[in-house]
mmCIF file of C-alpha atoms and ligand atoms in Angstrom:
data_model
loop_
_atom_site.group_PDB
_atom_site.id
_atom_site.type_symbol
_atom_site.label_atom_id
_atom_site.label_comp_id
_atom_site.label_asym_id
_atom_site.label_seq_id
_atom_site.Cartn_x
_atom_site.Cartn_y
_atom_site.Cartn_z
ATOM 1 C CA UNK B 1 1.913 -34.643 13.487
ATOM 2 C CA UNK B 2 -0.144 -32.456 15.815
ATOM 3 C CA UNK B 3 -0.920 -29.108 14.222
ATOM 4 C CA UNK B 4 0.509 -26.218 16.237
ATOM 5 C CA UNK B 5 -1.250 -22.995 17.077
ATOM 6 C CA UNK B 6 0.291 -19.823 15.680
ATOM 7 C CA UNK B 7 1.877 -18.954 18.998
ATOM 8 C CA UNK B 8 3.263 -22.473 19.402
ATOM 9 C CA UNK B 9 4.655 -22.350 15.881
ATOM 10 C CA UNK B 10 6.230 -18.987 16.654
ATOM 11 C CA UNK B 11 7.837 -20.422 19.780
ATOM 12 C CA UNK B 12 9.401 -23.227 17.774
ATOM 13 C CA UNK B 13 10.877 -20.523 15.519
ATOM 14 C CA UNK B 14 12.599 -18.955 18.521
ATOM 15 C CA UNK B 15 10.104 -16.104 19.037
ATOM 16 C CA UNK B 16 9.928 -15.313 22.742
ATOM 17 C CA UNK B 17 6.652 -14.672 24.542
ATOM 18 C CA UNK B 18 7.743 -11.058 24.947
ATOM 19 C CA UNK B 19 8.359 -10.624 21.196
ATOM 20 C CA UNK B 20 5.071 -12.364 20.439
ATOM 21 C CA UNK B 21 3.209 -9.856 22.635
ATOM 22 C CA UNK B 22 5.118 -6.987 21.048
ATOM 23 C CA UNK B 23 4.008 -8.283 17.654
ATOM 24 C CA UNK B 24 0.387 -8.393 18.855
ATOM 25 C CA UNK B 25 0.663 -4.796 20.106
ATOM 26 C CA UNK B 26 2.107 -3.729 16.767
ATOM 27 C CA UNK B 27 -0.729 -5.452 14.913
ATOM 28 C CA UNK B 28 -3.267 -3.652 17.126
ATOM 29 C CA UNK B 29 -1.503 -0.411 16.196
ATOM 30 C CA UNK B 30 -1.464 -1.149 12.461
ATOM 31 C CA UNK B 31 -5.146 -2.108 12.650
ATOM 32 C CA UNK B 32 -5.810 1.239 14.367
ATOM 33 C CA UNK B 33 -7.294 -0.464 17.401
ATOM 34 C CA UNK B 34 -7.067 0.641 21.024
ATOM 35 C CA UNK B 35 -4.148 -0.785 22.966
ATOM 36 C CA UNK B 36 -6.404 -3.215 24.854
ATOM 37 C CA UNK B 37 -7.095 -5.136 21.658
ATOM 38 C CA UNK B 38 -3.550 -6.506 21.597
ATOM 39 C CA UNK B 39 -4.572 -8.954 24.341
ATOM 40 C CA UNK B 40 -7.536 -10.095 22.258
ATOM 41 C CA UNK B 41 -5.203 -10.613 19.280
ATOM 42 C CA UNK B 42 -2.726 -12.526 21.456
ATOM 43 C CA UNK B 43 -5.486 -14.823 22.704
ATOM 44 C CA UNK B 44 -6.772 -15.397 19.194
ATOM 45 C CA UNK B 45 -3.331 -16.219 17.789
ATOM 46 C CA UNK B 46 -2.571 -18.461 20.764
ATOM 47 C CA UNK B 47 -5.515 -20.650 19.757
ATOM 48 C CA UNK B 48 -5.689 -20.215 15.969
ATOM 49 C CA UNK B 49 -4.180 -22.617 13.528
ATOM 50 C CA UNK B 50 -2.187 -21.296 10.635
ATOM 51 C CA UNK B 51 -4.249 -20.130 7.704
ATOM 52 C CA UNK B 52 -3.529 -22.115 4.530
ATOM 53 C CA UNK B 53 -2.737 -19.846 1.629
ATOM 54 C CA UNK B 54 -2.719 -20.399 -2.095
ATOM 55 C CA UNK B 55 -0.777 -17.589 -3.738
ATOM 56 C CA UNK B 56 -1.352 -17.240 -7.483
ATOM 57 C CA UNK B 57 0.797 -14.924 -9.526
ATOM 58 C CA UNK B 58 -0.258 -13.620 -12.913
ATOM 59 C CA UNK B 59 0.578 -10.407 -14.802
ATOM 60 C CA UNK B 60 2.964 -8.420 -12.613
ATOM 61 C CA UNK B 61 6.622 -7.979 -11.733
ATOM 62 C CA UNK B 62 6.612 -10.238 -8.628
ATOM 63 C CA UNK B 63 7.260 -7.130 -6.522
ATOM 64 C CA UNK B 64 4.683 -8.179 -3.952
ATOM 65 C CA UNK B 65 6.289 -11.592 -3.512
ATOM 66 C CA UNK B 66 9.603 -9.771 -3.177
ATOM 67 C CA UNK B 67 8.121 -7.473 -0.551
ATOM 68 C CA UNK B 68 6.878 -10.489 1.417
ATOM 69 C CA UNK B 69 10.334 -12.052 1.315
ATOM 70 C CA UNK B 70 12.029 -8.805 2.316
ATOM 71 C CA UNK B 71 10.097 -8.483 5.590
ATOM 72 C CA UNK B 72 13.177 -8.856 7.755
ATOM 73 C CA UNK B 73 12.107 -7.634 11.184
ATOM 74 C CA UNK B 74 12.780 -10.927 12.999
ATOM 75 C CA UNK B 75 9.553 -11.452 14.872
ATOM 76 C CA UNK B 76 7.437 -10.197 12.014
ATOM 77 C CA UNK B 77 9.071 -12.221 9.287
ATOM 78 C CA UNK B 78 8.898 -15.345 11.371
ATOM 79 C CA UNK B 79 5.337 -14.674 12.279
ATOM 80 C CA UNK B 80 4.360 -13.939 8.698
ATOM 81 C CA UNK B 81 5.566 -17.397 7.813
ATOM 82 C CA UNK B 82 3.841 -18.823 10.862
ATOM 83 C CA UNK B 83 0.545 -16.998 10.504
ATOM 84 C CA UNK B 84 0.382 -17.793 6.805
ATOM 85 C CA UNK B 85 0.930 -21.407 5.804
ATOM 86 C CA UNK B 86 1.768 -20.712 2.187
ATOM 87 C CA UNK B 87 0.981 -24.105 0.662
ATOM 88 C CA UNK B 88 1.368 -22.966 -2.914
ATOM 89 C CA UNK B 89 3.359 -20.033 -4.247
ATOM 90 C CA UNK B 90 4.846 -20.877 -7.594
ATOM 91 C CA UNK B 91 7.549 -18.195 -7.345
ATOM 92 C CA UNK B 92 9.025 -19.076 -3.971
ATOM 93 C CA UNK B 93 8.037 -22.688 -3.244
ATOM 94 C CA UNK B 94 10.752 -25.314 -3.348
ATOM 95 C CA UNK B 95 8.576 -27.810 -5.201
ATOM 96 C CA UNK B 96 8.195 -27.571 -8.965
ATOM 97 C CA UNK B 97 6.211 -29.149 -11.775
ATOM 98 C CA UNK B 98 3.829 -31.952 -10.846
ATOM 99 C CA UNK B 99 4.894 -31.801 -7.196
ATOM 100 C CA UNK B 100 3.850 -28.145 -6.987
ATOM 101 C CA UNK B 101 0.572 -28.792 -8.776
ATOM 102 C CA UNK B 102 -0.145 -31.696 -6.409
ATOM 103 C CA UNK B 103 0.391 -29.396 -3.382
ATOM 104 C CA UNK B 104 -2.064 -26.909 -4.830
ATOM 105 C CA UNK B 105 -4.645 -29.566 -5.621
ATOM 106 C CA UNK B 106 -4.454 -30.964 -2.079
ATOM 107 C CA UNK B 107 -5.060 -27.502 -0.608
ATOM 108 C CA UNK B 108 -7.911 -26.783 -3.027
ATOM 109 C CA UNK B 109 -9.538 -30.141 -2.231
ATOM 110 C CA UNK B 110 -9.306 -29.445 1.521
ATOM 111 C CA UNK B 111 -10.836 -25.970 1.102
ATOM 112 C CA UNK B 112 -10.898 -23.215 3.755
ATOM 113 C CA UNK B 113 -7.869 -21.306 2.487
ATOM 114 C CA UNK B 114 -7.084 -17.713 1.788
ATOM 115 C CA UNK B 115 -6.605 -17.102 -1.912
ATOM 116 C CA UNK B 116 -3.971 -14.426 -2.472
ATOM 117 C CA UNK B 117 -3.739 -13.245 -6.068
ATOM 118 C CA UNK B 118 -0.873 -11.137 -7.349
ATOM 119 C CA UNK B 119 -1.026 -9.500 -10.759
ATOM 120 C CA UNK B 120 -3.778 -8.563 -13.168
ATOM 121 C CA UNK B 121 -5.756 -11.028 -15.281
ATOM 122 C CA UNK B 122 -5.455 -10.770 -19.074
ATOM 123 C CA UNK B 123 -8.740 -11.421 -20.841
ATOM 124 C CA UNK B 124 -7.532 -10.779 -24.398
ATOM 125 C CA UNK B 125 -7.153 -13.729 -26.804
ATOM 126 C CA UNK B 126 -9.036 -15.987 -24.374
ATOM 127 C CA UNK B 127 -6.393 -15.419 -21.704
ATOM 128 C CA UNK B 128 -3.502 -16.609 -23.879
ATOM 129 C CA UNK B 129 -1.222 -13.834 -22.610
ATOM 130 C CA UNK B 130 -0.705 -15.521 -19.228
ATOM 131 C CA UNK B 131 -0.742 -19.299 -18.998
ATOM 132 C CA UNK B 132 0.747 -21.622 -16.406
ATOM 133 C CA UNK B 133 0.836 -25.399 -16.782
ATOM 134 C CA UNK B 134 -1.329 -25.099 -19.877
ATOM 135 C CA UNK B 135 -4.116 -23.140 -18.165
ATOM 136 C CA UNK B 136 -4.927 -19.465 -18.495
ATOM 137 C CA UNK B 137 -4.922 -17.099 -15.505
ATOM 138 C CA UNK B 138 -8.735 -16.949 -15.755
ATOM 139 C CA UNK B 139 -9.005 -20.753 -15.556
ATOM 140 C CA UNK B 140 -6.526 -20.995 -12.683
ATOM 141 C CA UNK B 141 -8.337 -18.335 -10.685
ATOM 142 C CA UNK B 142 -11.767 -19.854 -11.282
ATOM 143 C CA UNK B 143 -10.436 -23.273 -10.319
ATOM 144 C CA UNK B 144 -9.196 -21.995 -6.943
ATOM 145 C CA UNK B 145 -12.248 -19.862 -6.116
ATOM 146 C CA UNK B 146 -14.806 -22.390 -4.796
ATOM 147 C CA UNK B 147 -12.795 -23.512 -1.733
ATOM 148 C CA UNK B 148 -11.499 -20.057 -0.822
ATOM 149 C CA UNK B 149 -12.686 -18.306 2.340
ATOM 150 C CA UNK B 150 -11.865 -14.979 0.761
ATOM 151 C CA UNK B 151 -9.699 -13.495 -1.953
ATOM 152 C CA UNK B 152 -6.940 -10.981 -1.298
ATOM 153 C CA UNK B 153 -5.917 -9.055 -4.404
ATOM 154 C CA UNK B 154 -2.390 -8.075 -3.492
ATOM 155 C CA UNK B 155 -0.606 -5.186 -5.162
ATOM 156 C CA UNK B 156 -1.993 -2.576 -7.531
ATOM 157 C CA UNK B 157 -2.022 -4.834 -10.611
ATOM 158 C CA UNK B 158 -4.309 -7.348 -8.876
ATOM 159 C CA UNK B 159 -6.411 -4.687 -7.162
ATOM 160 C CA UNK B 160 -6.905 -2.238 -10.030
ATOM 161 C CA UNK B 161 -5.162 -3.603 -13.139
ATOM 162 C CA UNK B 162 -1.987 -1.602 -12.476
ATOM 163 C CA UNK B 163 0.683 -1.214 -15.098
ATOM 164 C CA UNK B 164 -0.576 -4.027 -17.409
ATOM 165 C CA UNK B 165 -3.984 -2.345 -17.643
ATOM 166 C CA UNK B 166 -2.529 1.044 -18.518
ATOM 167 C CA UNK B 167 -3.632 2.395 -21.875
ATOM 168 C CA UNK B 168 -3.597 0.876 -24.453
ATOM 169 C CA UNK B 169 -3.858 -2.267 -22.284
ATOM 170 C CA UNK B 170 -2.774 -4.691 -25.038
ATOM 171 C CA UNK B 171 -3.604 -7.845 -23.078
ATOM 172 C CA UNK B 172 -7.046 -6.740 -21.922
ATOM 173 C CA UNK B 173 -5.872 -6.824 -18.285
ATOM 174 C CA UNK B 174 -8.526 -6.523 -15.584
ATOM 175 C CA UNK B 175 -8.462 -6.508 -11.776
ATOM 176 C CA UNK B 176 -8.994 -9.771 -9.884
ATOM 177 C CA UNK B 177 -12.390 -8.580 -8.628
ATOM 178 C CA UNK B 178 -13.672 -8.474 -12.235
ATOM 179 C CA UNK B 179 -13.117 -12.211 -12.637
ATOM 180 C CA UNK B 180 -14.320 -13.091 -9.131
ATOM 181 C CA UNK B 181 -17.514 -11.189 -9.917
ATOM 182 C CA UNK B 182 -18.998 -11.300 -6.415
ATOM 183 C CA UNK B 183 -18.636 -15.084 -5.997
ATOM 184 C CA UNK B 184 -16.299 -14.530 -3.007
ATOM 185 C CA UNK B 185 -15.439 -11.514 -0.867
ATOM 186 C CA UNK B 186 -12.447 -9.671 -2.340
ATOM 187 C CA UNK B 187 -10.173 -7.457 -0.318
ATOM 188 C CA UNK B 188 -7.841 -5.178 -2.245
ATOM 189 C CA UNK B 189 -4.377 -4.476 -0.861
ATOM 190 C CA UNK B 190 -2.975 -2.113 -3.503
ATOM 191 C CA UNK B 191 0.505 -0.657 -3.473
ATOM 192 C CA UNK B 192 3.456 -0.969 -5.782
ATOM 193 C CA UNK B 193 4.489 -3.069 -4.010
ATOM 194 C CA UNK B 194 2.143 -3.895 -1.160
ATOM 195 C CA UNK B 195 3.410 -3.326 2.348
ATOM 196 C CA UNK B 196 3.627 -6.863 3.838
ATOM 197 C CA UNK B 197 2.695 -5.477 7.253
ATOM 198 C CA UNK B 198 -0.754 -4.718 5.862
ATOM 199 C CA UNK B 199 -1.136 -8.299 4.597
ATOM 200 C CA UNK B 200 -0.160 -9.686 7.988
ATOM 201 C CA UNK B 201 -2.521 -7.290 9.759
ATOM 202 C CA UNK B 202 -5.361 -8.336 7.436
ATOM 203 C CA UNK B 203 -4.803 -12.004 8.272
ATOM 204 C CA UNK B 204 -4.459 -11.252 11.987
ATOM 205 C CA UNK B 205 -7.772 -9.372 11.844
ATOM 206 C CA UNK B 206 -9.365 -12.311 10.044
ATOM 207 C CA UNK B 207 -8.107 -14.774 12.661
ATOM 208 C CA UNK B 208 -9.063 -12.559 15.608
ATOM 209 C CA UNK B 209 -12.532 -11.473 14.537
ATOM 210 C CA UNK B 210 -13.467 -14.127 11.989
ATOM 211 C CA UNK B 211 -14.102 -11.595 9.254
ATOM 212 C CA UNK B 212 -12.294 -9.306 6.863
ATOM 213 C CA UNK B 213 -11.610 -5.770 8.123
ATOM 214 C CA UNK B 214 -13.920 -2.884 7.224
ATOM 215 C CA UNK B 215 -13.258 -1.642 3.703
ATOM 216 C CA UNK B 216 -13.664 1.571 1.731
ATOM 217 C CA UNK B 217 -15.637 1.762 -1.506
ATOM 218 C CA UNK B 218 -12.599 0.502 -3.434
ATOM 219 C CA UNK B 219 -12.436 -2.662 -1.333
ATOM 220 C CA UNK B 220 -9.368 -1.512 0.611
ATOM 221 C CA UNK B 221 -9.143 -2.067 4.373
ATOM 222 C CA UNK B 222 -9.738 1.199 6.162
ATOM 223 C CA UNK B 223 -7.022 0.562 8.724
ATOM 224 C CA UNK B 224 -4.420 0.824 5.953
ATOM 225 C CA UNK B 225 -6.112 3.087 3.379
ATOM 226 C CA UNK B 226 -8.397 5.258 5.484
ATOM 227 C CA UNK B 227 -6.165 8.310 5.775
ATOM 228 C CA UNK B 228 -4.748 10.638 3.165
ATOM 229 C CA UNK B 229 -0.943 10.663 2.970
ATOM 230 C CA UNK B 230 -0.935 14.457 2.746
ATOM 231 C CA UNK B 231 -2.667 14.704 6.140
ATOM 232 C CA UNK B 232 0.042 12.693 7.886
ATOM 233 C CA UNK B 233 3.073 13.742 5.898
ATOM 234 C CA UNK B 234 6.099 14.994 7.833
ATOM 235 C CA UNK B 235 6.595 17.629 5.081
ATOM 236 C CA UNK B 236 3.074 18.987 5.543
ATOM 237 C CA UNK B 237 4.307 21.952 7.586
ATOM 238 C CA UNK B 238 6.296 23.082 4.554
ATOM 239 C CA UNK B 239 3.234 22.766 2.302
ATOM 240 C CA UNK B 240 1.256 24.950 4.698
ATOM 241 C CA UNK B 241 4.133 27.418 4.908
ATOM 242 C CA UNK B 242 4.426 27.581 1.108
ATOM 243 C CA UNK B 243 7.891 26.042 1.090
ATOM 244 C CA UNK B 244 8.294 23.869 -1.988
ATOM 245 C CA UNK B 245 11.015 21.955 -3.758
ATOM 246 C CA UNK B 246 10.970 23.169 -7.359
ATOM 247 C CA UNK B 247 13.957 21.228 -8.743
ATOM 248 C CA UNK B 248 15.723 18.080 -7.673
ATOM 249 C CA UNK B 249 18.690 19.031 -5.540
ATOM 250 C CA UNK B 250 17.651 22.650 -5.003
ATOM 251 C CA UNK B 251 17.779 24.312 -1.613
ATOM 252 C CA UNK B 252 14.211 23.298 -0.754
ATOM 253 C CA UNK B 253 14.903 19.684 -1.662
ATOM 254 C CA UNK B 254 18.003 19.632 0.498
ATOM 255 C CA UNK B 255 16.025 21.123 3.378
ATOM 256 C CA UNK B 256 13.231 18.541 3.100
ATOM 257 C CA UNK B 257 10.530 20.912 1.817
ATOM 258 C CA UNK B 258 7.216 19.838 0.325
ATOM 259 C CA UNK B 259 7.388 17.883 -2.959
ATOM 260 C CA UNK B 260 3.979 18.920 -4.326
ATOM 261 C CA UNK B 261 5.490 20.890 -7.194
ATOM 262 C CA UNK B 262 7.606 17.886 -8.143
ATOM 263 C CA UNK B 263 4.446 15.890 -8.718
ATOM 264 C CA UNK B 264 3.807 14.452 -5.255
ATOM 265 C CA UNK B 265 0.380 12.760 -5.221
ATOM 266 C CA UNK B 266 0.132 12.670 -1.433
ATOM 267 C CA UNK B 267 -2.929 14.978 -1.508
ATOM 268 C CA UNK B 268 -4.901 12.404 -3.554
ATOM 269 C CA UNK B 269 -3.556 9.177 -2.086
ATOM 270 C CA UNK B 270 -4.866 7.099 0.797
ATOM 271 C CA UNK B 271 -2.304 4.789 2.411
ATOM 272 C CA UNK B 272 -0.621 4.296 5.769
ATOM 273 C CA UNK B 273 2.918 4.785 4.415
ATOM 274 C CA UNK B 274 3.766 7.692 6.787
ATOM 275 C CA UNK B 275 2.974 5.521 9.820
ATOM 276 C CA UNK B 276 4.120 2.043 8.757
ATOM 277 C CA UNK B 277 6.776 2.886 6.126
ATOM 278 C CA UNK B 278 8.530 0.239 4.066
ATOM 279 C CA UNK B 279 11.449 -2.087 4.726
ATOM 280 C CA UNK B 280 10.424 -2.641 8.317
ATOM 281 C CA UNK B 281 9.778 1.003 9.054
ATOM 282 C CA UNK B 282 13.042 2.219 7.566
ATOM 283 C CA UNK B 283 11.772 4.652 4.963
ATOM 284 C CA UNK B 284 9.180 5.464 2.315
ATOM 285 C CA UNK B 285 9.280 7.551 -0.886
ATOM 286 C CA UNK B 286 8.579 10.986 0.610
ATOM 287 C CA UNK B 287 11.058 10.411 3.425
ATOM 288 C CA UNK B 288 13.620 9.401 0.801
ATOM 289 C CA UNK B 289 13.066 12.663 -1.091
ATOM 290 C CA UNK B 290 10.733 11.557 -3.900
ATOM 291 C CA UNK B 291 7.097 12.479 -4.172
ATOM 292 C CA UNK B 292 4.338 9.937 -3.703
ATOM 293 C CA UNK B 293 3.215 8.456 -7.070
ATOM 294 C CA UNK B 294 -0.239 7.399 -5.791
ATOM 295 C CA UNK B 295 0.591 3.724 -6.268
ATOM 296 C CA UNK B 296 -2.321 2.608 -4.083
ATOM 297 C CA UNK B 297 -4.907 4.492 -6.173
ATOM 298 C CA UNK B 298 -6.678 3.180 -9.298
ATOM 299 C CA UNK B 299 -5.012 4.209 -12.565
ATOM 300 C CA UNK B 300 -1.970 5.703 -10.844
ATOM 301 C CA UNK B 301 0.235 4.968 -13.824
ATOM 302 C CA UNK B 302 -1.878 7.334 -15.948
ATOM 303 C CA UNK B 303 -1.432 10.262 -13.548
ATOM 304 C CA UNK B 304 2.119 11.012 -14.672
ATOM 305 C CA UNK B 305 4.771 10.956 -11.969
ATOM 306 C CA UNK B 306 5.651 14.631 -12.413
ATOM 307 C CA UNK B 307 2.217 16.119 -13.059
ATOM 308 C CA UNK B 308 0.847 18.088 -10.130
ATOM 309 C CA UNK B 309 -2.137 16.566 -8.340
ATOM 310 C CA UNK B 310 -5.449 18.349 -8.698
ATOM 311 C CA UNK B 311 -5.907 19.864 -5.260
ATOM 312 C CA UNK B 312 -9.305 21.367 -6.066
ATOM 313 C CA UNK B 313 -10.929 17.947 -6.305
ATOM 314 C CA UNK B 314 -9.591 16.735 -2.995
ATOM 315 C CA UNK B 315 -8.807 19.809 -0.940
ATOM 316 C CA UNK B 316 -11.939 21.835 -0.212
ATOM 317 C CA UNK B 317 -11.285 25.502 0.520
ATOM 318 C CA UNK B 318 -12.757 25.104 4.010
ATOM 319 C CA UNK B 319 -9.728 23.121 5.043
ATOM 320 C CA UNK B 320 -7.079 24.215 2.567
ATOM 321 C CA UNK B 321 -6.163 27.507 1.071
ATOM 322 C CA UNK B 322 -7.511 27.948 -2.485
ATOM 323 C CA UNK B 323 -4.082 27.330 -3.871
ATOM 324 C CA UNK B 324 -5.113 26.770 -7.468
ATOM 325 C CA UNK B 325 -7.158 29.903 -8.196
ATOM 326 C CA UNK B 326 -6.088 31.381 -11.538
ATOM 327 C CA UNK B 327 -5.173 34.794 -10.129
ATOM 328 C CA UNK B 328 -1.965 36.397 -9.028
ATOM 329 C CA UNK B 329 -3.645 38.352 -6.227
ATOM 330 C CA UNK B 330 -4.922 37.283 -2.873
ATOM 331 C CA UNK B 331 -8.611 37.703 -2.312
ATOM 332 C CA UNK B 332 -8.952 39.297 1.155
ATOM 333 C CA UNK B 333 -12.494 37.911 1.527
ATOM 334 C CA UNK B 334 -11.327 34.401 0.812
ATOM 335 C CA UNK B 335 -8.393 34.566 3.173
ATOM 336 C CA UNK B 336 -10.713 36.062 5.770
ATOM 337 C CA UNK B 337 -13.058 33.087 5.474
ATOM 338 C CA UNK B 338 -10.147 30.717 5.786
ATOM 339 C CA UNK B 339 -8.981 32.562 8.861
ATOM 340 C CA UNK B 340 -12.449 32.434 10.394
ATOM 341 C CA UNK B 341 -12.911 28.759 9.675
ATOM 342 C CA UNK B 342 -9.493 27.375 10.325
ATOM 343 C CA UNK B 343 -8.107 29.898 12.750
ATOM 344 C CA UNK B 344 -5.418 32.461 12.348
ATOM 345 C CA UNK B 345 -2.550 29.983 12.240
ATOM 346 C CA UNK B 346 -4.036 27.796 9.505
ATOM 347 C CA UNK B 347 -5.161 30.883 7.624
ATOM 348 C CA UNK B 348 -1.634 32.267 7.652
ATOM 349 C CA UNK B 349 -0.268 28.925 6.517
ATOM 350 C CA UNK B 350 -2.889 28.805 3.773
ATOM 351 C CA UNK B 351 -1.914 32.254 2.567
ATOM 352 C CA UNK B 352 1.709 31.180 2.389
ATOM 353 C CA UNK B 353 0.848 28.086 0.366
ATOM 354 C CA UNK B 354 -1.501 30.155 -1.806
ATOM 355 C CA UNK B 355 1.171 32.715 -2.496
ATOM 356 C CA UNK B 356 3.684 30.134 -3.517
ATOM 357 C CA UNK B 357 1.415 27.939 -5.599
ATOM 358 C CA UNK B 358 -0.547 30.679 -7.352
ATOM 359 C CA UNK B 359 2.446 32.378 -8.860
ATOM 360 C CA UNK B 360 4.621 30.995 -11.619
ATOM 361 C CA UNK B 361 7.521 28.857 -10.511
ATOM 362 C CA UNK B 362 10.558 30.859 -9.669
ATOM 363 C CA UNK B 363 13.854 29.924 -11.134
ATOM 364 C CA UNK B 364 15.043 26.929 -9.140
ATOM 365 C CA UNK B 365 18.009 27.409 -6.923
ATOM 366 C CA UNK B 366 20.787 25.434 -8.567
ATOM 367 C CA UNK B 367 22.317 22.624 -6.567
ATOM 368 C CA UNK B 368 25.708 23.363 -5.053
ATOM 369 C CA UNK B 369 28.660 22.859 -7.308
ATOM 370 C CA UNK B 370 30.332 19.513 -6.786
ATOM 371 C CA UNK B 371 33.873 19.720 -5.621
ATOM 372 C CA UNK B 372 36.424 17.094 -6.407
ATOM 373 C CA UNK B 373 39.196 16.384 -4.006
ATOM 374 C CA UNK B 374 42.546 16.703 -5.596
HETATM 375 S S1 SF4 N 401 2.282 17.385 -1.237
HETATM 376 FE FE1 SF4 N 401 3.393 15.448 -0.786
HETATM 377 S S2 SF4 N 401 5.344 16.090 0.182
HETATM 378 FE FE2 SF4 N 401 3.926 17.866 0.257
HETATM 379 S S3 SF4 N 401 2.954 17.705 2.267
HETATM 380 FE FE3 SF4 N 401 1.583 16.696 0.799
HETATM 381 S S4 SF4 N 401 2.164 14.531 0.844
HETATM 382 FE FE4 SF4 N 401 3.849 15.663 1.808
#
C-alpha cells in the first residue's frame, strides 16, 4: 500500500484542509515562531511521511502515555496519531506477546525511528527491578538505540529520574540520558505528566527543519521550557501587589491571589503551562487553585510541595523586590533603587510584595461557614 503523507493521512481521518492549517498555525505558536512559519510547517507536513516511533516504558506511572491518549482536541489528537506512527507501545498497542515483540523488531531492523522513552532506568541489582520479556530496561534501551534518529525522554522520570530516583532511590534509578551516554541526541520533555502538545510540536519541528529544536542546558526544548512560569502567571499581579493566599479556602484563595506562600514553585520553574495549559487548553494547576510543584525541574519531588521557593536564587533584586530580607523594616535606599531601576509602578508593587512577604504570616482568614439547606 502506498505510504501517505501526514496531510493525506489526516485527510483520511476526516481532518479538513482548514483544520490542518489551523493545526499548523497552532504548532507555529507553540514553537514560538512567527506566524509566517505555519506555511512552512504546512508544506513540510504535506510532504513528510509519518515518523515511526518506538515507545518504551520503564519505571513510571504511565501518566505520559495517559496524557497522550487524553489529547482530545479533534484535529490535534488525530494528527498526533498521524504524525507519529507508534509502531510499538507496550501499554497501548493491541498486539501482545510475540506479536508485539515482532513489531518492535521489524521497526528496529528498519531503523530511522524516534525512540520515545517513558520512565527512569533502574541500575540496581543489574537492572532486575524493571524487566520486560526477560530483558532489563537497560538492555531494552541499548537494543533500540542504534537505529534511532534521536531519543525523546518523556516525562520527569525519564528526563531527570523523577519520583523513582527520589532519595533513598532504592532501585538506583537514573535518567535516560545517563544510559544513552552521548551515543544519540537526547531531548528531555519533563513534566508530570508531559504536555502532549509539546511532544507533537517537537516532532513537527523535527519534520519541518530536519533537526531537534534548540535546547537549554538541561536538554529541554526552549520553545516549551524557555520561560519562567512566574513571569507569565495570571496571578502575578497579586504577587507584585503583595496579595497572597495564606490558607486553602481563605479570602485570598477565593479571590485568586498569588499562591507563593502555599508553596508555589512558579518562580523557579520553566515551562509553557500558562500558555498551552493541559487537557487541550482547559486548565493547569495554578488556574485550578493549586501552586506549581515544579514538576518540569530536576529533583522536584525533593522540594516539598508546601515549602516556599527560594526567591533569592532566582529573583535578582534588580527585577524583584528583596522580598526575603530578614528584617521587618523597609530599607528606603533599597526601595529607591528598585524604583529607579524598575520604575515607580514596579517599585510600588515590589514594596507591597516586600511588606507582605517580610512579615510573619497573619492569621488566615477562615473560609466561610458551610450552610446546609434544610
Ligand atoms: S508565585 Fe506562583 S501563583 Fe504567585 S505569581 Fe508566581 S507563579 Fe503565579
